[in-house]
Coordinates of C-alpha atoms in Angstrom, one line a residue:
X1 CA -41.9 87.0 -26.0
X2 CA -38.4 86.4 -25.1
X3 CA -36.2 88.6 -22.7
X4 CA -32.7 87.9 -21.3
X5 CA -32.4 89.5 -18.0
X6 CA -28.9 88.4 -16.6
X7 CA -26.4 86.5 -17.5
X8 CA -22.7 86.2 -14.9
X9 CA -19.7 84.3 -15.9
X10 CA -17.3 83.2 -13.4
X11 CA -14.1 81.7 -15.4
X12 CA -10.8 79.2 -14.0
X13 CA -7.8 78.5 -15.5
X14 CA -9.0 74.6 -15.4
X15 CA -11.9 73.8 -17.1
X16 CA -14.7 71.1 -15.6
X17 CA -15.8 67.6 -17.1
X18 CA -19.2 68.0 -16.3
X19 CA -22.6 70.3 -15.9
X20 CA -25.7 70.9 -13.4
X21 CA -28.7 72.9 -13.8
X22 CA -30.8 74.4 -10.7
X23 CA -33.7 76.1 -10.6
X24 CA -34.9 78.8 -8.2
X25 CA -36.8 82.0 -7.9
X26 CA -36.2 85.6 -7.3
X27 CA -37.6 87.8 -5.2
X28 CA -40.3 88.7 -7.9
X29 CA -41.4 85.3 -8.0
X30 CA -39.6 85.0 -11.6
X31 CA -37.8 81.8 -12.5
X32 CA -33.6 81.6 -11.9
X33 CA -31.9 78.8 -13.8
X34 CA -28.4 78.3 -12.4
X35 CA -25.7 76.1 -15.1
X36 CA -23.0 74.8 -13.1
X37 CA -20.3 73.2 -15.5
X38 CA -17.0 72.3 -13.8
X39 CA -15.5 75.4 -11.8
X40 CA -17.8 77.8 -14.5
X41 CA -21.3 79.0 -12.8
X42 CA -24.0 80.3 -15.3
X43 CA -27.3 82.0 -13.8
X44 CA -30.0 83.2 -16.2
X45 CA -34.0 83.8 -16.3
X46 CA -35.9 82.4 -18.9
X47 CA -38.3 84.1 -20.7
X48 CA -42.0 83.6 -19.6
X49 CA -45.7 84.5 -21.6
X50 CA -48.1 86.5 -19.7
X51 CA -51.8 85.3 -19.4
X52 CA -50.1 82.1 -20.9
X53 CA -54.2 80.3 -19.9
X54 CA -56.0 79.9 -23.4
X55 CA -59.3 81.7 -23.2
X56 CA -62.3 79.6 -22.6
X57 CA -63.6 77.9 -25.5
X58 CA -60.7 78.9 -27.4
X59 CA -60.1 75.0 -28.0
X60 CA -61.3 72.1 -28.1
X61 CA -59.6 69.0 -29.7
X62 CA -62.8 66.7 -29.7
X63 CA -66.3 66.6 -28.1
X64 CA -65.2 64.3 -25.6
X65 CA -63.2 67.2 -24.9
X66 CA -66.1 70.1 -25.3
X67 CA -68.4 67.9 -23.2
X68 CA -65.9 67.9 -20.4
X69 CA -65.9 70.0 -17.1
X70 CA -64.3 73.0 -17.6
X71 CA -61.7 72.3 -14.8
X72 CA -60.7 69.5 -16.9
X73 CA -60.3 71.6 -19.9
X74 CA -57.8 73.9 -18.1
X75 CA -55.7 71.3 -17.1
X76 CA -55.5 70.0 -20.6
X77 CA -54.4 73.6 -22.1
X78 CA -52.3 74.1 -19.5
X79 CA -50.8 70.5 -20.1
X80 CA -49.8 71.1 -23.8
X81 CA -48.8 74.8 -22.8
X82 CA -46.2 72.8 -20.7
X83 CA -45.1 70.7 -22.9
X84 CA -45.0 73.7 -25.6
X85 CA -42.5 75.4 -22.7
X86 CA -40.6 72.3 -22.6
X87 CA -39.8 72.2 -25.7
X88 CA -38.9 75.3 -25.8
X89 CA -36.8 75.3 -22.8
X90 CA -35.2 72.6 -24.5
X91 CA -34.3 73.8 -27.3
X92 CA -32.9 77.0 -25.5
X93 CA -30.6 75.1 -23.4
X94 CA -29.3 73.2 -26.4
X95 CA -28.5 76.4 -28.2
X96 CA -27.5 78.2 -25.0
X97 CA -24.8 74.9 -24.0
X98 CA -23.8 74.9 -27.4
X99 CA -22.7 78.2 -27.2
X100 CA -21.4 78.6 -23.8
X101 CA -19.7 75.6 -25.1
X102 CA -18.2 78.1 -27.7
X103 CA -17.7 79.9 -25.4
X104 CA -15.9 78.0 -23.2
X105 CA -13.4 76.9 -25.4
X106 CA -12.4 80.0 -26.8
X107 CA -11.4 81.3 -22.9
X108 CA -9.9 78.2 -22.4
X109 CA -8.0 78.1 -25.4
X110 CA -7.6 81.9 -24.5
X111 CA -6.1 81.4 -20.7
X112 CA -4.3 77.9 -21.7
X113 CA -2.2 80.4 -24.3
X114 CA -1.9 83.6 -21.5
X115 CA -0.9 80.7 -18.7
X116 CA 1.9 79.0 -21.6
X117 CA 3.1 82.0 -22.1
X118 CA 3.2 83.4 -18.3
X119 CA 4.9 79.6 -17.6
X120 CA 7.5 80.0 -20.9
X121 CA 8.1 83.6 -18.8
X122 CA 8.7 82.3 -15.7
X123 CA 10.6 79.0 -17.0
X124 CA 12.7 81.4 -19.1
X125 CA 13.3 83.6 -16.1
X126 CA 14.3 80.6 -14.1
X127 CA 16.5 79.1 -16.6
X128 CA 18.6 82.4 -17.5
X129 CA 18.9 82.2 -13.6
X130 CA 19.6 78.5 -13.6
X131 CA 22.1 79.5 -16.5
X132 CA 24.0 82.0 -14.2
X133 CA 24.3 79.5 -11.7
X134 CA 25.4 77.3 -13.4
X135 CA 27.7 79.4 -14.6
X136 CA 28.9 80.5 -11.4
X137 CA 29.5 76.8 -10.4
X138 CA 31.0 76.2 -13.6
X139 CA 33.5 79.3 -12.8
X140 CA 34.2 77.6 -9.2
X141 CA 34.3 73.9 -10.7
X142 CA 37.1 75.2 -13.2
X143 CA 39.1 77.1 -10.3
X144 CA 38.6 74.1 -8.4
X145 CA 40.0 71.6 -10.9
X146 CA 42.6 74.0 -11.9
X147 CA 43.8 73.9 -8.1
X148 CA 43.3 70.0 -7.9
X149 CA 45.1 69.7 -11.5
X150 CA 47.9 72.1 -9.7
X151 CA 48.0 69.6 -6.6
X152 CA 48.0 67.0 -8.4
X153 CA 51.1 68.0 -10.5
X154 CA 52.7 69.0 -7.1
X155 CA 52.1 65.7 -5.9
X156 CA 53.6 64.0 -8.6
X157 CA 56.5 66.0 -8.4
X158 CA 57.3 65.2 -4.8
X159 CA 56.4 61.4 -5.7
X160 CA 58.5 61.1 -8.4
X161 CA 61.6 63.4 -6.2
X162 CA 60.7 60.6 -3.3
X163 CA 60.8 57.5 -6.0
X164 CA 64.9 59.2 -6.9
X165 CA 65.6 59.8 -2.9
X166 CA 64.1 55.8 -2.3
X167 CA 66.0 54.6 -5.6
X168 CA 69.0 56.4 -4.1
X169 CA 69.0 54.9 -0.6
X170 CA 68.0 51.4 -2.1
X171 CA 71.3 51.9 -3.9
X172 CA 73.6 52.9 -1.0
X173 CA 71.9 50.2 1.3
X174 CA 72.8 47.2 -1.2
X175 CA 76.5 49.4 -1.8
X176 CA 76.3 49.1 2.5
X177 CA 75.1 45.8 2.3
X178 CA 78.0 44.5 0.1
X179 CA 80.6 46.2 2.2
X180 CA 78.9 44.7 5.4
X181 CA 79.3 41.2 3.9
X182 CA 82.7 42.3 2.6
X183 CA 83.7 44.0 6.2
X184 CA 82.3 40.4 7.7
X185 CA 84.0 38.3 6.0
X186 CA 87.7 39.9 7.0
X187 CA 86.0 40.3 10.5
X188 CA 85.8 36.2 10.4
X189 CA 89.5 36.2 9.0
X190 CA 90.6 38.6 11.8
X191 CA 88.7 36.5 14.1
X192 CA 91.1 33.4 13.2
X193 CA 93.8 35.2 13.1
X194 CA 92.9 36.5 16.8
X195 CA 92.2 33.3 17.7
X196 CA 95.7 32.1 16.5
X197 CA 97.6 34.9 18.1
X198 CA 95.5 34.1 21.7
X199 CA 96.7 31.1 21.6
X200 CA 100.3 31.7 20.8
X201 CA 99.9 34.6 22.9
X202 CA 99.1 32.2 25.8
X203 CA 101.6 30.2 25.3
X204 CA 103.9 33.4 25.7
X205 CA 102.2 34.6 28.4
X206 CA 102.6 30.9 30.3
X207 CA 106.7 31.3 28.9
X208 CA 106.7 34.7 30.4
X209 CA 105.3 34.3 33.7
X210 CA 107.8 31.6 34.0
X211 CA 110.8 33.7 33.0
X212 CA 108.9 36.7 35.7
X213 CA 109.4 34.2 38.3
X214 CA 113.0 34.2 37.4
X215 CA 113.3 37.6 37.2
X216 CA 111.5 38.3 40.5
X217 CA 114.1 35.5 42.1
X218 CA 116.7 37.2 40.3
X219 CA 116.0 40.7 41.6
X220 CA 114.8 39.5 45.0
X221 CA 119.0 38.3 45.1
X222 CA 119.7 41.6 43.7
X223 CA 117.6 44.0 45.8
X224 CA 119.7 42.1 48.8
X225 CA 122.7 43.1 47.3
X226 CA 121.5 46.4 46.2
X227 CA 120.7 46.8 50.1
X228 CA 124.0 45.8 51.3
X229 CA 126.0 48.3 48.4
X230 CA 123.5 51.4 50.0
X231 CA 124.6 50.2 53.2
X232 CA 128.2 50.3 52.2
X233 CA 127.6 53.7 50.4
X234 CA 126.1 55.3 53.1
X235 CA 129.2 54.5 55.4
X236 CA 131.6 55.6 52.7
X237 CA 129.8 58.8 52.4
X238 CA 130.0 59.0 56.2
X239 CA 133.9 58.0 56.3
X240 CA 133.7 61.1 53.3
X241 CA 132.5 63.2 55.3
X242 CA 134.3 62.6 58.1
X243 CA 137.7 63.2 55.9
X244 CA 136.3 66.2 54.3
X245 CA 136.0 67.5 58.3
X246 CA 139.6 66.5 58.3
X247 CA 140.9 68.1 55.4
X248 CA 138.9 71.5 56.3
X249 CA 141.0 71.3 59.9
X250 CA 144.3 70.0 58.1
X251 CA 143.7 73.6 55.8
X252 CA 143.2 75.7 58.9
X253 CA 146.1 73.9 60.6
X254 CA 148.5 75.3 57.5
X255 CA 146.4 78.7 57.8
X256 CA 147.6 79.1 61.2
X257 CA 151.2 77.9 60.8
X258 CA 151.4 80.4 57.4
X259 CA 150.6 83.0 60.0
X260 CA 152.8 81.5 62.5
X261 CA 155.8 81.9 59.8
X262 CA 155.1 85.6 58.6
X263 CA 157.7 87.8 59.8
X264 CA 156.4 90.6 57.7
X265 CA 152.7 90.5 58.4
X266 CA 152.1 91.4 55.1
X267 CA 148.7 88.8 53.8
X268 CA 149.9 86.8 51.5
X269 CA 147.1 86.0 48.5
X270 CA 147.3 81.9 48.3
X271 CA 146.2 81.0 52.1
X272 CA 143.4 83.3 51.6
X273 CA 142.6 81.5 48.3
X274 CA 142.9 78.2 49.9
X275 CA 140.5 79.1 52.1
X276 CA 137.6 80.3 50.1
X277 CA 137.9 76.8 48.5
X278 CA 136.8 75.0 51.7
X279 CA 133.4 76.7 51.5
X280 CA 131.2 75.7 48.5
X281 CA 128.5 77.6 46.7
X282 CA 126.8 74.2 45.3
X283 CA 128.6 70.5 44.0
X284 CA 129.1 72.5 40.9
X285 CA 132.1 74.3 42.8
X286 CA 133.1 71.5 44.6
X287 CA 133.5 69.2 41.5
X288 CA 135.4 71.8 40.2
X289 CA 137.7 72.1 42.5
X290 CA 138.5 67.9 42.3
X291 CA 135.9 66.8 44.8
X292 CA 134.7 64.4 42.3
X293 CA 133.0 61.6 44.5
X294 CA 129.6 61.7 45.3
X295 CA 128.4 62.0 48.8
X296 CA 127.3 64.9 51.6
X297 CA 129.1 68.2 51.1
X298 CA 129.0 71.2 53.3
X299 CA 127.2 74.4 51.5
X300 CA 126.9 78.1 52.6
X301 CA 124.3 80.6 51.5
X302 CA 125.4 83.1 49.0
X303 CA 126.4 86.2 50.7
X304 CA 126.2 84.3 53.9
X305 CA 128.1 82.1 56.5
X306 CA 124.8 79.6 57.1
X307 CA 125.4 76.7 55.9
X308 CA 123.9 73.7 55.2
X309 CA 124.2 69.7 54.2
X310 CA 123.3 68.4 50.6
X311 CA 124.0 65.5 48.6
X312 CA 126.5 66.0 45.5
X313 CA 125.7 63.8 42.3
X314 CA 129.4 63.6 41.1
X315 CA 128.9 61.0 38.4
X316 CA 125.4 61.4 36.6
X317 CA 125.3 63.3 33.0
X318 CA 129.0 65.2 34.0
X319 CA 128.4 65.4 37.7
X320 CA 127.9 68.3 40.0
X321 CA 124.5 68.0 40.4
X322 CA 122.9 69.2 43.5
X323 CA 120.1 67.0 44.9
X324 CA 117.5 69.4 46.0
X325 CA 114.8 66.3 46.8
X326 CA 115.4 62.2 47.1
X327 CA 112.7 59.6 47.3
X328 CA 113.9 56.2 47.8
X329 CA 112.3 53.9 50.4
X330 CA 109.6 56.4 52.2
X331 CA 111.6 56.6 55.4
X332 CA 111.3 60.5 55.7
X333 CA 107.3 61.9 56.0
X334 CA 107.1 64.7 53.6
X335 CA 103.4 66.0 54.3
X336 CA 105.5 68.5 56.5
X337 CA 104.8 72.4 57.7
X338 CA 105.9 75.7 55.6
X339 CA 109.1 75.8 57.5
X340 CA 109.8 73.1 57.5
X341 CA 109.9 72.8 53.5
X342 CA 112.0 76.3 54.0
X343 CA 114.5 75.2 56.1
X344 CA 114.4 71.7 54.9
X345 CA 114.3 68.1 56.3
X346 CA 115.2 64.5 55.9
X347 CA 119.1 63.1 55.7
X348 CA 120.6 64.3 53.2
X349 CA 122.3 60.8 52.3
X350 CA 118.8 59.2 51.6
X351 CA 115.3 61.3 51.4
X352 CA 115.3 64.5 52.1
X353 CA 114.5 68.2 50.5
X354 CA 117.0 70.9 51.0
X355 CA 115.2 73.8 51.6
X356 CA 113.3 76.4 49.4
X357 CA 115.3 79.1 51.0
X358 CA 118.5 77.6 50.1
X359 CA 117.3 76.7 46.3
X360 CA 116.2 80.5 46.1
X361 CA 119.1 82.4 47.0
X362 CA 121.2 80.3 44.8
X363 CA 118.7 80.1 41.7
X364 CA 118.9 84.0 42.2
X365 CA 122.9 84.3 41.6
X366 CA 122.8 82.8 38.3
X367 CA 120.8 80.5 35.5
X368 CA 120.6 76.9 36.8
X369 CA 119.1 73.7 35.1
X370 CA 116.7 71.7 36.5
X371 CA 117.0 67.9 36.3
X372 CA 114.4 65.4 37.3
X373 CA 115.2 61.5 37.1
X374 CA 112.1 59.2 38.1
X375 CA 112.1 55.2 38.2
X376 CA 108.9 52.6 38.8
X377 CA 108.6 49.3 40.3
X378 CA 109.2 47.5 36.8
X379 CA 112.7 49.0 37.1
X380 CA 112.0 51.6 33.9
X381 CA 113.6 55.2 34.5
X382 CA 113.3 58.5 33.1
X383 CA 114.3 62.0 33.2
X384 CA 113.2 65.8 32.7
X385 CA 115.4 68.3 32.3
X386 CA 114.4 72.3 32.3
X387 CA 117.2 74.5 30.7
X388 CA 116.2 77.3 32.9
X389 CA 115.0 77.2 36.8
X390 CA 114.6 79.0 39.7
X391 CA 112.4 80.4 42.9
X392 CA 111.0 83.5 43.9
X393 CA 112.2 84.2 47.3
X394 CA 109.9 83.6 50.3
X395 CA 107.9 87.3 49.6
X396 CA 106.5 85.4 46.4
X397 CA 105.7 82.0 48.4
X398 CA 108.7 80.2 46.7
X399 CA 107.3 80.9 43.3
X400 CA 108.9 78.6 40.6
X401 CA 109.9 79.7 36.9
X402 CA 110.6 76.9 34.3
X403 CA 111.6 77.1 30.7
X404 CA 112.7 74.6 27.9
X405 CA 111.7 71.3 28.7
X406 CA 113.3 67.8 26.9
X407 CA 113.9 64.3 28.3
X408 CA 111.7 61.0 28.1
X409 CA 109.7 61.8 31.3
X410 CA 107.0 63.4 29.2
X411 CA 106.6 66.7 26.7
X412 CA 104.1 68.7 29.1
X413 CA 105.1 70.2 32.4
X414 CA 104.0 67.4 35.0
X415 CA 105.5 70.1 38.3
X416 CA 102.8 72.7 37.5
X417 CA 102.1 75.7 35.2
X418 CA 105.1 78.0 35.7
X419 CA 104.8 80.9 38.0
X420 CA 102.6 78.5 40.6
X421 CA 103.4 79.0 44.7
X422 CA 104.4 76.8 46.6
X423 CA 101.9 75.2 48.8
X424 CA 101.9 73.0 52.3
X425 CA 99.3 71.6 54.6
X426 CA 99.5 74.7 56.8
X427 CA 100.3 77.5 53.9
X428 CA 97.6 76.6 51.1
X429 CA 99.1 78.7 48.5
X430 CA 97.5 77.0 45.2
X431 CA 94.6 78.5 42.6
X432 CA 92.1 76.1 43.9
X433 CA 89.3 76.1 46.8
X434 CA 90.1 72.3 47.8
X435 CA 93.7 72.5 49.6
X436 CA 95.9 70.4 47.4
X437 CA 99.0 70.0 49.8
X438 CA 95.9 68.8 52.7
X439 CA 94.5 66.2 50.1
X440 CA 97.8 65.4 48.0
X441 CA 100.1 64.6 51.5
X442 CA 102.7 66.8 50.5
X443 CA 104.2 70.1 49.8
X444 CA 104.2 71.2 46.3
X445 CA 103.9 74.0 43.4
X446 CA 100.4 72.8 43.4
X447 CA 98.1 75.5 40.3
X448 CA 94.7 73.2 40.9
X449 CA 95.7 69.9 42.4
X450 CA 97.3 68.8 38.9
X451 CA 98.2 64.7 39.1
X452 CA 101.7 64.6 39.5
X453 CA 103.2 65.5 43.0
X454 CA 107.1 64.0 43.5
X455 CA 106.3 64.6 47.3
X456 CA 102.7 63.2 47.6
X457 CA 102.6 59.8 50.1
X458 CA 105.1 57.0 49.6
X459 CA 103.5 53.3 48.9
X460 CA 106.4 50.3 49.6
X461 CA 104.9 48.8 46.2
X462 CA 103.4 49.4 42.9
X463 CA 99.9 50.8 43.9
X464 CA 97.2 52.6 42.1
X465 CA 96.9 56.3 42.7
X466 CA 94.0 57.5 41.7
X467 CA 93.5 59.5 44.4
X468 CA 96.5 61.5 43.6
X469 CA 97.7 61.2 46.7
X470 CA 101.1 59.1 45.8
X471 CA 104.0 60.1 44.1
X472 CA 103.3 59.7 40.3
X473 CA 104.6 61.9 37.6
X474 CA 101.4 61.4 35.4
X475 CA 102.4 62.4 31.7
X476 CA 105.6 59.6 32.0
X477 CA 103.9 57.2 30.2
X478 CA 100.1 58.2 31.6
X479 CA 101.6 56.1 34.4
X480 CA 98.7 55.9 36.7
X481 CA 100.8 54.3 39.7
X482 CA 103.0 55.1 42.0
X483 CA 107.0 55.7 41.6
X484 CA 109.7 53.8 43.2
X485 CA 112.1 56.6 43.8
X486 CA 112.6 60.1 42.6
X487 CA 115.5 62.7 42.4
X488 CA 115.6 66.0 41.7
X489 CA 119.0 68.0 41.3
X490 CA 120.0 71.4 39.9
X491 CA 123.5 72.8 38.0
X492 CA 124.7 76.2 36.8
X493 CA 123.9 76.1 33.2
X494 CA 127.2 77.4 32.2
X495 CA 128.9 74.2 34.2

C-alpha cells in the first residue's frame, strides 16, 4: 500500500538545467527521498509494505531452490522483493518527474508572465519618467536654441552694422588716400617753387646785405651829422632861453617905466595884461601867444607861482605839445625814488620827466590829449594818441585815466589798464605781489608788471627784452626789443 506523507516545494523565478536525488531517513527510521532540480528542492517518503519477507515455503522457483538452506532462500525472496521495489520506485519517479515537470512549467510559465508584466510596469514607469525628462530637456533645449537663434541674429546684426562702418572707413581711407597723393603732389610743386624762391631769395638777401652795408655807412655819416645838428639845437635852445630871460626883463623894464610915467596912479589894464603873458600855463599858451619855436619854456603851477622848466614841441602835428617824458640816448637814470618822479628829473632839453605833480594839476584844469611818439633802431616810428588824459593827484598815487585810443603804435593800451597807480622802486603801488618798478628799472602805471614800460632801462643798441626790463612798447608791432627813443607830450584838447 501506497501513502504520500509530505511533499515541500520551494519555487525561483529561474528555473535549473538539471536534477539530483538523495536519500535519507527520518527519525522513525522511514525512508526520505530529497529531488533537487535546479534552484527547486522536492523531499518526499515513498511508500513501504510491512512484513514485506514471504512466508517460509511460500515459494520456491525449483528444487535446486527447495533443497537449499533456508538462509539462502531468504536472500533470494528478498532479492526479487528488491528488484519488485525497484521497479516500482522506478516507475514512481518517472511519473512523479513527469509531473513535477508539469509542474514546473506551468509556475515557470506562471512567474515568467507575473515577472513580464512587473518588468513592462516598471519599464513603463521608467519610460513615462524618461518621457518627462525628456520633456523637460526638450523644454530647456528649445529655450536654449531660441536664445542662441536670438544671439545669433544679434550677432549678425552687429556683423553686418561693422561690415557698413568697415565699408565706410575703407571708403574715406582710399577718398584720404587720393587727397594725400593729390596734397603730395602740390607739396612737391611747392617744394620747387620754394626751392626757386630760396634761391632768388638768396641772391636778394646777398643784394641786400650789400645795399645794408651802404646804408649802415650812410647813416653812420648821418648819425655824425645828426650829432652835430643836436649839438647845435641844444645851444640854440640855450641862446632861446637866454633871450626869453631877456625879453621877460625887457617886459618888466617897460612895467616899471609905465609906472614911472603915471601921474594919475590910476592901473592901467594893458601892462597888467602884458604881464600875465610872461607866465605860461603849458606850450599850448605860449604858442599862442607867437612863441612858436621849439625849445625850454618857463611854466608855473596853476593857481600857483612855482614854476618849473619843460620842453615845448612847437612844430609836430600843430605844435604846442608839452613833453612830459624824453628818451633819447640813456644819459638820465630813470629807476628813480617817488619824489623824485613827483618833482621830476633829467634836463629838460634831452631826457627827462616833468613831474607827476605838475602833469596833475594841469590835467585837473581842463581835458588834455595824450600823445606818445616811439622810434626803433631800424629807424621805424610810431605814435599813440589818447583823446582824453589825466592824473589823480598825489592822494590817489598819481592815478592815470585814458580814453579813446588811435595811432599806428598798436590798438590795445600798451601804458596799463586805466585807473592803475603809479608805481616806483621805493612806492610799489601796482596789483601784483612781485614789485614791478624793482624788477622793470623804472617808474611806471605798472597793473601786474604788463610788457611795455617807456621808462624801463635804456640799452645803447637793439637788444632783446625779454626780461621786460627795457623800454619796449610791446603791442607796436609785438616788437620784442628795445626802443631807440621815446616822447611823450600832452595838449589842451580844445587847442
Amino acid at each position: 500500500m501506497w501513502q504520500l506523507l509530505f511533499l515541500t516545494l520551494s519555487w525561483d523565478l529561474v528555473p535549473a538545467a538539471a536534477h539530483s536525488l538523495h536519500r535519507s531517513m527520518d527519525g522513525a527510521g522511514r525512508r526520505q527521498y530529497q529531488v533537487q532540480h535546479g534552484a527547486c528542492s522536492y523531499t518526499f517518503l515513498l511508500p513501504e509494505t510491512d512484513n514485506c519477507r514471504p512466508p517460509a515455503g511460500s515459494y520456491v522457483s525449483n528444487a535446486v531452490q527447495r533443497d537449499a538452506p533456508l538462509d539462502y532462500d531468504d536472500s533470494v525472496q528478498r532479492l526479487q522483493v528488491l528488484e519488485g521495489i525497484m521497479e516500482n520506485n522506478t516507475q514512481w519517479l518517472m511519473k512523479l518527474e513527469s509531473y513535477i515537470q508539469d509542474s514546473m512549467r506551468r509556475g515557470v510559465a506562471a512567474l515568467q508572465q507575473s515577472a513580464a508584466h512587473n518588468h513592462t510596469a516598471a519599464m513603463m514607469e521608467m519610460g513615462s519618467s524618461l518621457l518627462n525628462q525628456t520633456a523637460a530637456q526638450t523644454r530647456k533645449l528649445t529655450d536654449v536654441e531660441a536664445q542662441v537663434l536670438n544671439q545669433t541674429t544679434r550677432l549678425e546684426l552687429q556683423l553686418l552694422e561693422h561690415s557698413l562702418s568697415t565699408n565706410k572707413l575703407e571708403k574715406q581711407i582710399l577718398d584720404q588716400t587720393s587727397e594725400i597723393s593729390k596734397l603730395q603732389d602740390k607739396n612737391s610743386v611747392l617744394e620747387k617753387k620754394v626751392l626757386d624762391m630760396e634761391g632768388k631769395h638768396t641772391v636778394q638777401l646777398q643784394s641786400m646785405k650789400e645795399e645794408k652795408d651802404q646804408l649802415q655807412v650812410l647813416v653812420s655819416k648821418q648819425n655824425s651829422i645828426i650829432e652835430e645838428l643836436e649839438k647845435q639845437l641844444v645851444t640854440a635852445t640855450v641862446n632861446n632861453s637866454v633871450l626869453q630871460k631877456q625879453q621877460h626883463d625887457l617886459m618888466e623894464t617897460v612895467h616899471s617905466l609905465l609906472t614911472l610915467v603915471s601921474t594919475s596912479g590910476a592901473a592901467r589894464p594893458a601892462p597888467a595884461a602884458k604881464e600875465e603873458q610872461v607866465t605860461f600855463r603849458d606850450c599850448a599858451e605860449a604858442f599862442k601867444s607867437g612863441l612858436t619855436t621849439s625849445g625850454v619854456y618857463t611854466l608855473t603851477f596853476p593857481n600857483s607861482t612855482e614854476e618849473t622848466k619843460a620842453y615845448c614841441d612847437m612844430e609836430s602835428s600843430g605844435g604846442g605839445w608839452t613833453l612830459i617824458q624824453r628818451r633819447e640816448d640813456g644819459s638820465v637814470d630813470f629807476q628813480r625814488t617817488w619824489n623824485e618822479y613827483k618833482a621830476g628829473f633829467g634836463n629838460p632839453a634831452g631826457e627827462h620827466w616833468l613831474g607827476n605833480e605838475f602833469v596833475s594839476q594841469v590835467t585837473a584844469q581842463k581835458r588834455y590829449v595824450l600823445r606818445i611818439r616811439l622810434a626803433d633802431w631800424e629807424g621805424n616810428e610810431a605814435q599813440a594818441l589818447y583823446e582824453h588824459f589825466s592824473l589823480s593827484g598825489e592822494d590817489l598815487n598819481y592815478r592815470i585815466h585814458l580814453k579813446g585810443l588811435t595811432g599806428s603804435a598798436g590798438k590795445i593800451s600798451s601804458i596799463s589798464q586805466p585807473g592803475s597807480d603809479f608805481s616806483t622802486k621805493d612806492a610799489d603801488k601796482d596789483r601784483c605781489i612781485c614789485k614791478c618798478a624793482q624788477m622793470l628799472t623804472g617808474g611806471w602805471w605798472f597793473d601786474a608788471c604788463g610788457p611795455s614800460n617807456l621808462n624801463g632801462m635804456y640799452y645803447p643798441q637793439r637788444q632783446s627784452t625779454n626780461r621786460f626790463n627795457g623800454i619796449k612798447w610791446y603791442y607796436w608791432k609785438g616788437s620784442g626789443y628795445s626802443l631807440k627813443a621815446t616822447a611823450m607830450m600832452i595838449r589842451p584838447a580844445d587847442f
